[in-house]
XYZ file of C-alpha atoms in Angstrom:
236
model
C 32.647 -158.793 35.064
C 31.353 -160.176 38.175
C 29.880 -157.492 39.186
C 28.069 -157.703 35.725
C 26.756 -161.274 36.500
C 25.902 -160.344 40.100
C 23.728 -157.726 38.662
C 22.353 -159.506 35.910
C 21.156 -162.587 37.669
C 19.777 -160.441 40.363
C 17.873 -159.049 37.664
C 16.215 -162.228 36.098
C 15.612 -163.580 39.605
C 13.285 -160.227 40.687
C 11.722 -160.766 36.788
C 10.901 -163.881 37.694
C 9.439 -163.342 40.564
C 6.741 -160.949 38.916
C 3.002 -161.830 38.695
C 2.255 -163.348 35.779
C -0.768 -161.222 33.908
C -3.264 -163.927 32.745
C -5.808 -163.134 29.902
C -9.172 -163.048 30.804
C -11.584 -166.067 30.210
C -13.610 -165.884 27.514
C -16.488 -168.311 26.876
C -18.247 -169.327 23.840
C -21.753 -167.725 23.629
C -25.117 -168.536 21.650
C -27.932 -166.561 21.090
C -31.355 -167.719 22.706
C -35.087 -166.272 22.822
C -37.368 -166.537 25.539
C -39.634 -163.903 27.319
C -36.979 -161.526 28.325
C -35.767 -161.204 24.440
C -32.999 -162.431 22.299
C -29.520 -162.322 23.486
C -26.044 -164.022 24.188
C -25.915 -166.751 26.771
C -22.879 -168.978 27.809
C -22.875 -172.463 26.647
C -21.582 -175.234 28.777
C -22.526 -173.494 31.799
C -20.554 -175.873 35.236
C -22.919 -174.251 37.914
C -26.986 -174.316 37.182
C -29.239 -173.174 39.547
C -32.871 -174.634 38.285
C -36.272 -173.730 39.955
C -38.686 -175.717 37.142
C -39.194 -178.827 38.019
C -40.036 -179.298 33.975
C -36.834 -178.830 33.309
C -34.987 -180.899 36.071
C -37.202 -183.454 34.340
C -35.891 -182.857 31.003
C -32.799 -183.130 31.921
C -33.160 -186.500 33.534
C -34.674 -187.649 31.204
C -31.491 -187.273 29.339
C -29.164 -187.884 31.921
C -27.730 -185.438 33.849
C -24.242 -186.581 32.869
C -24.278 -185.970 29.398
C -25.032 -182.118 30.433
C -21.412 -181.654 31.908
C -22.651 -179.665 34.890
C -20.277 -179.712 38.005
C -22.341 -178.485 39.828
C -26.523 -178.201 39.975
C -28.383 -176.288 42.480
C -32.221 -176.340 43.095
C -35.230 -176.201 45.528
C -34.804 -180.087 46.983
C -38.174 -179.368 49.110
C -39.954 -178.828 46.289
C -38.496 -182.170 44.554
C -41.324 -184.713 43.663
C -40.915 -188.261 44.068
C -39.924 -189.489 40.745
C -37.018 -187.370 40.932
C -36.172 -187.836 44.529
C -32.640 -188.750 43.881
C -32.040 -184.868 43.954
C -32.735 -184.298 47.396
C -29.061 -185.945 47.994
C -26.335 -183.882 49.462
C -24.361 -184.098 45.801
C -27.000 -181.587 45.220
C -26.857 -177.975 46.527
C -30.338 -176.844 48.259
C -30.757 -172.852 46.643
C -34.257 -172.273 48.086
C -38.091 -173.053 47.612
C -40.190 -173.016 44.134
C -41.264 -169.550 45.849
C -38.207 -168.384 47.484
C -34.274 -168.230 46.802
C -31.664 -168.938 49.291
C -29.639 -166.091 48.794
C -27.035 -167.366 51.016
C -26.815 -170.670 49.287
C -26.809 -168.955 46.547
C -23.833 -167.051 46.983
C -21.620 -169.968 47.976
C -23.101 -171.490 44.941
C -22.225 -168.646 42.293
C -24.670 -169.848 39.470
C -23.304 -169.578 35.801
C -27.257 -170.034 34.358
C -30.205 -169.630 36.856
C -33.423 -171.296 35.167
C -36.456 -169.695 35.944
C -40.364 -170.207 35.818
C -43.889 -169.350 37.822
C -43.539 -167.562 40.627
C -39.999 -166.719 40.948
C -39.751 -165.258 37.466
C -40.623 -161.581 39.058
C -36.818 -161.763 40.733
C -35.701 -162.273 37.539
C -33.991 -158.323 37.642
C -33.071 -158.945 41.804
C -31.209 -162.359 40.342
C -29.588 -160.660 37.831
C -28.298 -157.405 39.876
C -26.869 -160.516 42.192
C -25.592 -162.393 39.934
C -24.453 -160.210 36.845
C -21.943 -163.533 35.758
C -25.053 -165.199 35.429
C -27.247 -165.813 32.637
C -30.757 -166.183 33.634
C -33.362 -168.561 31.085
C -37.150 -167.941 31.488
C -38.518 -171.703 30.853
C -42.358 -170.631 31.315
C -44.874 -171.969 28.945
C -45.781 -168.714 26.273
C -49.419 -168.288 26.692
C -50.037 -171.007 28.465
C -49.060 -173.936 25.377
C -47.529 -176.571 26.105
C -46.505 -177.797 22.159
C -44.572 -173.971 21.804
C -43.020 -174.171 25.666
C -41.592 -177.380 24.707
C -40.287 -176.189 21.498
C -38.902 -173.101 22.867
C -37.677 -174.722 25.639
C -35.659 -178.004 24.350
C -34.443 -175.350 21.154
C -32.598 -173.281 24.165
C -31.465 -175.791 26.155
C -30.076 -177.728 22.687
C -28.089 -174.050 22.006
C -26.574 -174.137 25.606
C -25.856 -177.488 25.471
C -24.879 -178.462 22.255
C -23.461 -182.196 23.463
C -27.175 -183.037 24.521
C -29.359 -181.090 21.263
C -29.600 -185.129 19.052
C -30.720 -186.385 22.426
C -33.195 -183.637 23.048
C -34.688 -183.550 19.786
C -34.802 -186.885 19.711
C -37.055 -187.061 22.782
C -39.160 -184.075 21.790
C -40.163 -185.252 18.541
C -41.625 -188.847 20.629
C -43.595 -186.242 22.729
C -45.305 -184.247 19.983
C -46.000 -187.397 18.081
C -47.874 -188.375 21.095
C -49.671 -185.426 21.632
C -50.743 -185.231 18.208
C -51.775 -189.160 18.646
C -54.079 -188.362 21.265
C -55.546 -185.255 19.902
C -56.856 -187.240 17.198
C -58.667 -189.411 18.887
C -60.380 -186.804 21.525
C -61.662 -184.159 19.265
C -65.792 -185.819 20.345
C -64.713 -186.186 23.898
C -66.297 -183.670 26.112
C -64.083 -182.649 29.157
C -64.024 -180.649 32.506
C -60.772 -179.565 33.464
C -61.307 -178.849 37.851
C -58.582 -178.319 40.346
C -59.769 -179.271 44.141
C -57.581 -176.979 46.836
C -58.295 -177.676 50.339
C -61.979 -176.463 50.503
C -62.192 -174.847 46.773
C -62.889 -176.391 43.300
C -61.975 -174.471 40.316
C -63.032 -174.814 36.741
C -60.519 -174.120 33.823
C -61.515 -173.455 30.287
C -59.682 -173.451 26.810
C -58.239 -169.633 27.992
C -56.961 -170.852 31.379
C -53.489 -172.136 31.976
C -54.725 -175.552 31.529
C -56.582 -174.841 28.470
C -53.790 -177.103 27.137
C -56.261 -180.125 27.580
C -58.673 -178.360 24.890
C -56.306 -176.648 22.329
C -53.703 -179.129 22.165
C -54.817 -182.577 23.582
C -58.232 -181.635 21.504
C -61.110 -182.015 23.725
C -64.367 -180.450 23.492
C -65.394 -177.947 26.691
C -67.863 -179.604 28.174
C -69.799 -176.164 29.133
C -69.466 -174.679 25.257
C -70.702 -171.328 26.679
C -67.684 -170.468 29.487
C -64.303 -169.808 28.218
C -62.885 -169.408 31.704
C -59.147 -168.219 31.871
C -56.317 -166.702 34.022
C -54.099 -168.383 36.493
C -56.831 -168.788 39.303
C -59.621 -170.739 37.506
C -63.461 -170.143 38.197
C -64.352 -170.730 41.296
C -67.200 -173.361 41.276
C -68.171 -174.301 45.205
């Protein structure tokens, strides 16, 4: 009978000292559109990695608090001054508006990278990286500002459910203004004109400004030039 208990305790003691198997993690998803498609995204992503200054906006606008994220990464060179606060060293420094840190970005480990402009053509590099990660395109479709809004608050609303009352909230104030100001433009002639360094360029209702005529409602001042594109017409 000892002999029995000898054995039998030895038994329970090398059980117990067996790994324990833990079930994988499983997060709740949502389904979201933008310009790579519809599909499945986490929600209440920790770790964000954003490279659109829009949307850093957005979010403060909010406060980033109510968001939940641990964790935010983004380009802190490329930080303008009304949200300076995100230069500090709370913040994790992933690269340029034009470049990612891969390196930070590896210590990082981003659960949703949000994307716009130039950086969008890494989108597939980001994603071979990062395959944990979901990656958001938060570019304006076609160049409107009303629909990138839209599409834009709708997503982040579906990732963040906790924030969507607050977001709506805000986006409805913005479209009443823009809708306020389009009605009292629509006989105001304007010249949309970028100056860089040595070059002026004109922008017409098809550029990526042509914002300022289809949505904000003011007449092209040159009725016969629909300039569009990225780059403008170059006009010295």
């Amino acid at each position: 009978m000892r002999r029995l208990l000898i054995l039998l305790s030895a038994v329970l003691l090398l059980s117990a000292c067996q790994p324990v198997s833990q079930a994988p993690l499983h997060h709740e998803t949502i389904s979201i559109t933008d310009s790579f498609g519809s599909r499945q995204v986490q929600v209440n992503p920790k770790r964000v990695a954003i490279f659109s200054m829009d949307i850093l906006d957005i979010i403060d606008t909010i406060g980033l608090e109510h968001f939940e994220i641990d964790l935010l990464g983004l380009p802190q060179e490329s930080v303008p001054a009304n949200l300076k606060q995100y230069k500090d060293k709370a913040y994790k420094n992933v690269g340029t508006l034009f470049e990612v840190n891969y390196d930070a970005m590896d210590l990082f480990d981003p659960q949703l990278i949000i994307l716009s402009g130039r950086l969008l053509p890494l989108a597939k590099e980001l994603q071979s990286k990062y395959p944990d990660a979901d990656i958001l395109d938060v570019s304006l479709p076609d160049y409107s500002l009303k629909n990138g809004l839209v599409q834009n608050v709708n997503n982040l609303a579906q990732i963040f459910p906790q924030v969507s009352e607050r977001l709506h909230a805000n986006l409805e104030v913005i479209l009443q203004a823009m809708a306020d100001i389009a009605h009292h433009t629509q006989e105001i002639e304007a010249l949309f004109l970028l100056v860089n360094a040595n070059t002026i360029s004109y922008y017409g209702p098809k550029g990526r400004f042509g914002v300022v005529y289809n949505e904000f409602n003011y007449t092209p001042a040159d009725h016969k030039d629909d300039e569009g594109g990225t780059h403008g017409k170059s006009v010295s």
